[in-house]
């Protein structure tokens, strides 16, 4: 059984650019959630996808968007990057909406 | 508003010195309380899920307990390899959205 994987590991962008982060869910999982973790803080929920539909969203602006594909892989897109978007972005997958979520290694995004 | 508070923010122990980490929460309709371990620069690693008050779970030197308002992570005779940040999160009635505390950074010295 493979775990949750994310790519790329690290990314450096400049303010105003757009970025796409990718996640491959753990085998057999139907849900994928994205979190943003600033240094020294707990992860903050961005949104969750269940069977390719958005199933809840946190307090993030519309420039944060996502997709879930039939093979349960997922993308997080962020437009018009701001300096405060610099963080560790975490993807988590689970069997059902209320099940335990298993996290990937994260993507470290730096916005200059 | 759903909220999770962890204490202390940082904890330094000597190897073998047992202690507890606290997670206080307020949530509408608790569906589950989760403990994770996170090493620097890495994703959280799942430890335990607790669903109802009175429930306890153990894994090696760790034991998690749950009441109606808080959870404790007890660490018995810790080793240096237990050094990490421990995160507590709750899942409320809305489902899907994990609400995390800020974490407790544990350092165990030999």
PDB file of C-alpha atoms in Angstrom:
ATOM      1  CA  UNK A   1       0.000   0.000   0.000  1.00  0.00           C
ATOM      2  CA  UNK A   2       1.527   3.307  -1.077  1.00  0.00           C
ATOM      3  CA  UNK A   3       1.228   6.416   1.055  1.00  0.00           C
ATOM      4  CA  UNK A   4       0.327   9.985   0.138  1.00  0.00           C
ATOM      5  CA  UNK A   5       2.844  11.614  -2.162  1.00  0.00           C
ATOM      6  CA  UNK A   6       3.274  15.271  -3.113  1.00  0.00           C
ATOM      7  CA  UNK A   7       5.237  17.155  -5.736  1.00  0.00           C
ATOM      8  CA  UNK A   8       7.311  19.174  -5.960  1.00  0.00           C
ATOM      9  CA  UNK A   9       9.176  19.074  -2.639  1.00  0.00           C
ATOM     10  CA  UNK A  10      10.233  22.699  -2.781  1.00  0.00           C
ATOM     11  CA  UNK A  11       9.170  25.617  -4.954  1.00  0.00           C
ATOM     12  CA  UNK A  12      10.240  29.233  -5.222  1.00  0.00           C
ATOM     13  CA  UNK A  13       7.972  31.774  -6.921  1.00  0.00           C
ATOM     14  CA  UNK A  14       7.716  35.539  -7.116  1.00  0.00           C
ATOM     15  CA  UNK A  15       4.798  37.671  -6.029  1.00  0.00           C
ATOM     16  CA  UNK A  16       1.954  37.729  -8.570  1.00  0.00           C
ATOM     17  CA  UNK A  17       2.836  34.389 -10.162  1.00  0.00           C
ATOM     18  CA  UNK A  18       0.633  31.290 -10.201  1.00  0.00           C
ATOM     19  CA  UNK A  19       1.534  27.859  -8.812  1.00  0.00           C
ATOM     20  CA  UNK A  20       0.165  24.317  -9.053  1.00  0.00           C
ATOM     21  CA  UNK A  21       0.898  21.718  -6.382  1.00  0.00           C
ATOM     22  CA  UNK A  22       0.140  18.030  -6.868  1.00  0.00           C
ATOM     23  CA  UNK A  23      -0.884  15.187  -4.609  1.00  0.00           C
ATOM     24  CA  UNK A  24      -1.437  11.489  -5.085  1.00  0.00           C
ATOM     25  CA  UNK A  25      -3.775   9.963  -2.513  1.00  0.00           C
ATOM     26  CA  UNK A  26      -3.222   6.747  -0.621  1.00  0.00           C
ATOM     27  CA  UNK A  27      -4.633   3.738  -2.437  1.00  0.00           C
ATOM     28  CA  UNK A  28      -8.344   3.159  -1.667  1.00  0.00           C
ATOM     29  CA  UNK A  29      -8.998   6.664  -0.310  1.00  0.00           C
ATOM     30  CA  UNK A  30     -11.893   8.778  -1.590  1.00  0.00           C
ATOM     31  CA  UNK A  31     -11.227  12.120   0.053  1.00  0.00           C
ATOM     32  CA  UNK A  32      -8.356  14.547  -0.330  1.00  0.00           C
ATOM     33  CA  UNK A  33      -7.850  17.646   1.805  1.00  0.00           C
ATOM     34  CA  UNK A  34      -5.374  20.493   1.516  1.00  0.00           C
ATOM     35  CA  UNK A  35      -3.861  22.416   4.433  1.00  0.00           C
ATOM     36  CA  UNK A  36      -1.532  25.394   4.751  1.00  0.00           C
ATOM     37  CA  UNK A  37       0.993  25.377   7.585  1.00  0.00           C
ATOM     38  CA  UNK A  38       2.923  28.530   8.446  1.00  0.00           C
ATOM     39  CA  UNK A  39       6.120  28.202  10.430  1.00  0.00           C
ATOM     40  CA  UNK A  40       5.451  27.399  14.080  1.00  0.00           C
ATOM     41  CA  UNK A  41       1.690  27.022  13.561  1.00  0.00           C
ATOM     42  CA  UNK A  42      -0.734  24.155  13.193  1.00  0.00           C
ATOM     43  CA  UNK A  43      -2.080  23.328   9.725  1.00  0.00           C
ATOM     44  CA  UNK A  44      -5.025  25.429   8.476  1.00  0.00           C
ATOM     45  CA  UNK A  45      -7.744  23.766   6.396  1.00  0.00           C
ATOM     46  CA  UNK A  46      -8.019  25.065   2.819  1.00  0.00           C
ATOM     47  CA  UNK A  47     -10.598  22.686   1.303  1.00  0.00           C
ATOM     48  CA  UNK A  48     -11.577  19.066   0.873  1.00  0.00           C
ATOM     49  CA  UNK A  49     -12.647  17.073  -2.178  1.00  0.00           C
ATOM     50  CA  UNK A  50     -14.805  13.974  -2.062  1.00  0.00           C
ATOM     51  CA  UNK A  51     -15.458  12.048  -5.259  1.00  0.00           C
ATOM     52  CA  UNK A  52     -14.286  15.019  -7.355  1.00  0.00           C
ATOM     53  CA  UNK A  53     -16.631  17.545  -5.684  1.00  0.00           C
ATOM     54  CA  UNK A  54     -15.587  20.255  -3.227  1.00  0.00           C
ATOM     55  CA  UNK A  55     -16.813  19.205   0.211  1.00  0.00           C
ATOM     56  CA  UNK A  56     -16.035  22.126   2.488  1.00  0.00           C
ATOM     57  CA  UNK A  57     -13.749  25.122   2.382  1.00  0.00           C
ATOM     58  CA  UNK A  58     -11.822  27.061   5.012  1.00  0.00           C
ATOM     59  CA  UNK A  59     -11.231  30.816   5.223  1.00  0.00           C
ATOM     60  CA  UNK A  60      -9.135  31.114   2.088  1.00  0.00           C
ATOM     61  CA  UNK A  61      -9.821  33.484  -0.841  1.00  0.00           C
ATOM     62  CA  UNK A  62     -11.025  32.247  -4.254  1.00  0.00           C
ATOM     63  CA  UNK A  63      -7.510  32.502  -5.689  1.00  0.00           C
ATOM     64  CA  UNK A  64      -6.958  29.182  -3.906  1.00  0.00           C
ATOM     65  CA  UNK A  65      -8.641  26.519  -6.035  1.00  0.00           C
ATOM     66  CA  UNK A  66      -8.426  22.793  -6.459  1.00  0.00           C
ATOM     67  CA  UNK A  67      -9.279  19.729  -8.453  1.00  0.00           C
ATOM     68  CA  UNK A  68      -9.651  16.044  -7.715  1.00  0.00           C
ATOM     69  CA  UNK A  69      -9.288  13.577 -10.569  1.00  0.00           C
ATOM     70  CA  UNK A  70     -10.996  10.181 -11.089  1.00  0.00           C
ATOM     71  CA  UNK A  71      -7.830   8.401  -9.980  1.00  0.00           C
ATOM     72  CA  UNK A  72      -8.070  10.397  -6.690  1.00  0.00           C
ATOM     73  CA  UNK A  73      -5.012  12.495  -7.421  1.00  0.00           C
ATOM     74  CA  UNK A  74      -5.463  16.191  -6.731  1.00  0.00           C
ATOM     75  CA  UNK A  75      -4.140  19.655  -7.517  1.00  0.00           C
ATOM     76  CA  UNK A  76      -3.989  22.860  -5.511  1.00  0.00           C
ATOM     77  CA  UNK A  77      -3.756  26.019  -7.597  1.00  0.00           C
ATOM     78  CA  UNK A  78      -2.892  29.403  -6.164  1.00  0.00           C
ATOM     79  CA  UNK A  79      -3.153  32.513  -8.335  1.00  0.00           C
ATOM     80  CA  UNK A  80      -1.681  35.964  -7.772  1.00  0.00           C
ATOM     81  CA  UNK A  81       0.778  34.762  -5.160  1.00  0.00           C
ATOM     82  CA  UNK A  82       1.403  36.960  -2.138  1.00  0.00           C
ATOM     83  CA  UNK A  83       4.339  36.948   0.254  1.00  0.00           C
ATOM     84  CA  UNK A  84       2.080  35.532   3.025  1.00  0.00           C
ATOM     85  CA  UNK A  85       1.416  32.452   0.894  1.00  0.00           C
ATOM     86  CA  UNK A  86       4.885  31.211   1.810  1.00  0.00           C
ATOM     87  CA  UNK A  87       4.221  28.055   3.835  1.00  0.00           C
ATOM     88  CA  UNK A  88       4.272  24.277   3.889  1.00  0.00           C
ATOM     89  CA  UNK A  89       1.318  22.950   1.882  1.00  0.00           C
ATOM     90  CA  UNK A  90       0.043  19.598   3.038  1.00  0.00           C
ATOM     91  CA  UNK A  91      -2.210  17.131   1.295  1.00  0.00           C
ATOM     92  CA  UNK A  92      -4.121  14.513   3.300  1.00  0.00           C
ATOM     93  CA  UNK A  93      -6.258  11.620   2.134  1.00  0.00           C
ATOM     94  CA  UNK A  94      -8.875   9.536   3.891  1.00  0.00           C
ATOM     95  CA  UNK A  95     -11.390   6.809   3.223  1.00  0.00           C
ATOM     96  CA  UNK A  96     -14.521   8.814   3.945  1.00  0.00           C
ATOM     97  CA  UNK A  97     -15.301  12.361   5.082  1.00  0.00           C
ATOM     98  CA  UNK A  98     -15.088  11.530   8.793  1.00  0.00           C
ATOM     99  CA  UNK A  99     -12.228   9.079   8.623  1.00  0.00           C
ATOM    100  CA  UNK A 100      -8.667   9.585   9.780  1.00  0.00           C
ATOM    101  CA  UNK A 101      -6.651  11.740   7.371  1.00  0.00           C
ATOM    102  CA  UNK A 102      -3.159  10.641   6.377  1.00  0.00           C
ATOM    103  CA  UNK A 103      -0.735  13.344   5.360  1.00  0.00           C
ATOM    104  CA  UNK A 104       1.859  13.562   2.650  1.00  0.00           C
ATOM    105  CA  UNK A 105       5.354  15.015   3.126  1.00  0.00           C
ATOM    106  CA  UNK A 106       4.298  18.501   2.012  1.00  0.00           C
ATOM    107  CA  UNK A 107       5.469  21.084  -0.511  1.00  0.00           C
ATOM    108  CA  UNK A 108       7.483  24.017   0.805  1.00  0.00           C
ATOM    109  CA  UNK A 109       6.465  27.135  -1.139  1.00  0.00           C
ATOM    110  CA  UNK A 110       8.528  30.282  -0.879  1.00  0.00           C
ATOM    111  CA  UNK A 111       7.185  33.502  -2.412  1.00  0.00           C
ATOM    112  CA  UNK A 112       9.733  36.272  -2.983  1.00  0.00           C
TER     113      UNK A 112
ATOM    114  CA  UNK B   1     -16.468  28.625  17.114  1.00  0.00           C
ATOM    115  CA  UNK B   2     -14.541  25.351  17.090  1.00  0.00           C
ATOM    116  CA  UNK B   3     -11.151  25.728  18.729  1.00  0.00           C
ATOM    117  CA  UNK B   4      -8.162  23.653  19.891  1.00  0.00           C
ATOM    118  CA  UNK B   5      -5.520  24.811  22.379  1.00  0.00           C
ATOM    119  CA  UNK B   6      -2.420  22.826  23.219  1.00  0.00           C
ATOM    120  CA  UNK B   7      -0.153  23.224  26.229  1.00  0.00           C
ATOM    121  CA  UNK B   8       2.641  23.633  26.907  1.00  0.00           C
ATOM    122  CA  UNK B   9       3.967  25.187  23.685  1.00  0.00           C
ATOM    123  CA  UNK B  10       7.352  23.611  24.360  1.00  0.00           C
ATOM    124  CA  UNK B  11       8.484  20.862  26.719  1.00  0.00           C
ATOM    125  CA  UNK B  12      12.017  19.787  27.518  1.00  0.00           C
ATOM    126  CA  UNK B  13      12.528  16.411  29.192  1.00  0.00           C
ATOM    127  CA  UNK B  14      15.431  14.257  30.196  1.00  0.00           C
ATOM    128  CA  UNK B  15      15.482  10.769  28.764  1.00  0.00           C
ATOM    129  CA  UNK B  16      13.262   8.583  30.948  1.00  0.00           C
ATOM    130  CA  UNK B  17      11.349  11.521  32.466  1.00  0.00           C
ATOM    131  CA  UNK B  18       7.641  10.852  31.909  1.00  0.00           C
ATOM    132  CA  UNK B  19       5.191  13.698  31.237  1.00  0.00           C
ATOM    133  CA  UNK B  20       1.885  14.653  29.600  1.00  0.00           C
ATOM    134  CA  UNK B  21       0.805  17.001  26.817  1.00  0.00           C
ATOM    135  CA  UNK B  22      -2.600  18.651  26.993  1.00  0.00           C
ATOM    136  CA  UNK B  23      -5.133  19.387  24.245  1.00  0.00           C
ATOM    137  CA  UNK B  24      -8.232  21.404  25.208  1.00  0.00           C
ATOM    138  CA  UNK B  25     -11.007  21.696  22.665  1.00  0.00           C
ATOM    139  CA  UNK B  26     -14.402  23.200  21.976  1.00  0.00           C
ATOM    140  CA  UNK B  27     -16.271  21.751  19.032  1.00  0.00           C
ATOM    141  CA  UNK B  28     -19.844  21.299  17.887  1.00  0.00           C
ATOM    142  CA  UNK B  29     -20.489  17.578  17.716  1.00  0.00           C
ATOM    143  CA  UNK B  30     -17.135  15.858  18.105  1.00  0.00           C
ATOM    144  CA  UNK B  31     -16.641  13.204  15.434  1.00  0.00           C
ATOM    145  CA  UNK B  32     -13.065  12.437  16.387  1.00  0.00           C
ATOM    146  CA  UNK B  33      -9.926  13.743  18.066  1.00  0.00           C
ATOM    147  CA  UNK B  34      -6.604  13.027  16.390  1.00  0.00           C
ATOM    148  CA  UNK B  35      -2.995  13.076  17.523  1.00  0.00           C
ATOM    149  CA  UNK B  36      -0.169  13.474  15.034  1.00  0.00           C
ATOM    150  CA  UNK B  37       3.592  13.658  15.319  1.00  0.00           C
ATOM    151  CA  UNK B  38       5.492  16.051  13.040  1.00  0.00           C
ATOM    152  CA  UNK B  39       9.225  16.156  12.462  1.00  0.00           C
ATOM    153  CA  UNK B  40      10.770  19.425  11.185  1.00  0.00           C
ATOM    154  CA  UNK B  41       9.960  20.107   7.534  1.00  0.00           C
ATOM    155  CA  UNK B  42       7.869  16.933   7.152  1.00  0.00           C
ATOM    156  CA  UNK B  43       4.181  16.085   7.042  1.00  0.00           C
ATOM    157  CA  UNK B  44       2.264  15.042  10.175  1.00  0.00           C
ATOM    158  CA  UNK B  45       2.434  11.336  10.992  1.00  0.00           C
ATOM    159  CA  UNK B  46      -0.780   9.798  12.343  1.00  0.00           C
ATOM    160  CA  UNK B  47      -0.660   8.438  15.900  1.00  0.00           C
ATOM    161  CA  UNK B  48      -4.176   8.002  17.338  1.00  0.00           C
ATOM    162  CA  UNK B  49      -7.884   8.621  16.774  1.00  0.00           C
ATOM    163  CA  UNK B  50     -10.218   8.910  19.786  1.00  0.00           C
ATOM    164  CA  UNK B  51     -13.981   9.050  19.344  1.00  0.00           C
ATOM    165  CA  UNK B  52     -15.637   9.247  22.752  1.00  0.00           C
ATOM    166  CA  UNK B  53     -14.950  10.332  26.327  1.00  0.00           C
ATOM    167  CA  UNK B  54     -13.226   7.646  28.355  1.00  0.00           C
ATOM    168  CA  UNK B  55     -11.484   6.115  25.367  1.00  0.00           C
ATOM    169  CA  UNK B  56      -7.755   5.350  25.619  1.00  0.00           C
ATOM    170  CA  UNK B  57      -5.213   4.172  23.061  1.00  0.00           C
ATOM    171  CA  UNK B  58      -1.583   3.152  23.402  1.00  0.00           C
ATOM    172  CA  UNK B  59       1.379   2.782  21.098  1.00  0.00           C
ATOM    173  CA  UNK B  60       4.827   2.011  22.460  1.00  0.00           C
ATOM    174  CA  UNK B  61       5.666   4.792  24.953  1.00  0.00           C
ATOM    175  CA  UNK B  62       2.592   6.901  24.064  1.00  0.00           C
ATOM    176  CA  UNK B  63      -0.894   6.768  25.545  1.00  0.00           C
ATOM    177  CA  UNK B  64      -3.755   9.043  24.508  1.00  0.00           C
ATOM    178  CA  UNK B  65      -6.859   9.680  26.608  1.00  0.00           C
ATOM    179  CA  UNK B  66     -10.035  11.664  25.983  1.00  0.00           C
ATOM    180  CA  UNK B  67     -12.553  13.509  28.148  1.00  0.00           C
ATOM    181  CA  UNK B  68     -15.452  15.733  27.081  1.00  0.00           C
ATOM    182  CA  UNK B  69     -13.251  18.833  27.072  1.00  0.00           C
ATOM    183  CA  UNK B  70      -9.650  17.709  26.661  1.00  0.00           C
ATOM    184  CA  UNK B  71      -7.237  15.020  25.629  1.00  0.00           C
ATOM    185  CA  UNK B  72      -3.890  14.055  27.086  1.00  0.00           C
ATOM    186  CA  UNK B  73      -0.911  12.455  25.394  1.00  0.00           C
ATOM    187  CA  UNK B  74       1.108  10.682  28.051  1.00  0.00           C
ATOM    188  CA  UNK B  75       4.740   9.884  27.265  1.00  0.00           C
ATOM    189  CA  UNK B  76       6.308   7.212  29.453  1.00  0.00           C
ATOM    190  CA  UNK B  77      10.118   7.003  29.756  1.00  0.00           C
ATOM    191  CA  UNK B  78      10.733   9.058  26.595  1.00  0.00           C
ATOM    192  CA  UNK B  79      13.780   8.602  24.400  1.00  0.00           C
ATOM    193  CA  UNK B  80      15.594  11.230  22.281  1.00  0.00           C
ATOM    194  CA  UNK B  81      13.899   9.839  19.156  1.00  0.00           C
ATOM    195  CA  UNK B  82      10.543  10.949  20.604  1.00  0.00           C
ATOM    196  CA  UNK B  83      11.617  14.568  20.048  1.00  0.00           C
ATOM    197  CA  UNK B  84       9.135  16.175  17.632  1.00  0.00           C
ATOM    198  CA  UNK B  85       6.138  18.490  17.520  1.00  0.00           C
ATOM    199  CA  UNK B  86       2.922  16.793  18.610  1.00  0.00           C
ATOM    200  CA  UNK B  87      -0.268  18.089  17.015  1.00  0.00           C
ATOM    201  CA  UNK B  88      -3.830  17.635  18.237  1.00  0.00           C
ATOM    202  CA  UNK B  89      -6.807  18.093  15.898  1.00  0.00           C
ATOM    203  CA  UNK B  90     -10.577  17.711  16.112  1.00  0.00           C
ATOM    204  CA  UNK B  91     -13.188  16.850  13.524  1.00  0.00           C
ATOM    205  CA  UNK B  92     -16.570  18.465  14.178  1.00  0.00           C
ATOM    206  CA  UNK B  93     -20.082  17.828  12.965  1.00  0.00           C
ATOM    207  CA  UNK B  94     -19.379  19.565   9.655  1.00  0.00           C
ATOM    208  CA  UNK B  95     -16.973  16.758   8.798  1.00  0.00           C
ATOM    209  CA  UNK B  96     -13.895  16.882   6.624  1.00  0.00           C
ATOM    210  CA  UNK B  97     -12.253  19.912   8.209  1.00  0.00           C
ATOM    211  CA  UNK B  98      -9.601  19.110  10.809  1.00  0.00           C
ATOM    212  CA  UNK B  99      -9.060  21.934  13.292  1.00  0.00           C
ATOM    213  CA  UNK B 100      -5.534  21.865  14.676  1.00  0.00           C
ATOM    214  CA  UNK B 101      -3.902  23.269  17.744  1.00  0.00           C
ATOM    215  CA  UNK B 102      -0.584  25.046  17.438  1.00  0.00           C
ATOM    216  CA  UNK B 103       1.334  21.993  18.631  1.00  0.00           C
ATOM    217  CA  UNK B 104       3.660  21.109  21.494  1.00  0.00           C
ATOM    218  CA  UNK B 105       7.355  20.964  20.638  1.00  0.00           C
ATOM    219  CA  UNK B 106       8.903  18.138  22.654  1.00  0.00           C
ATOM    220  CA  UNK B 107      12.648  17.858  23.163  1.00  0.00           C
ATOM    221  CA  UNK B 108      14.108  14.819  24.943  1.00  0.00           C
ATOM    222  CA  UNK B 109      17.742  15.060  25.967  1.00  0.00           C
ATOM    223  CA  UNK B 110      19.940  11.999  26.627  1.00  0.00           C
TER     224      UNK B 110
END
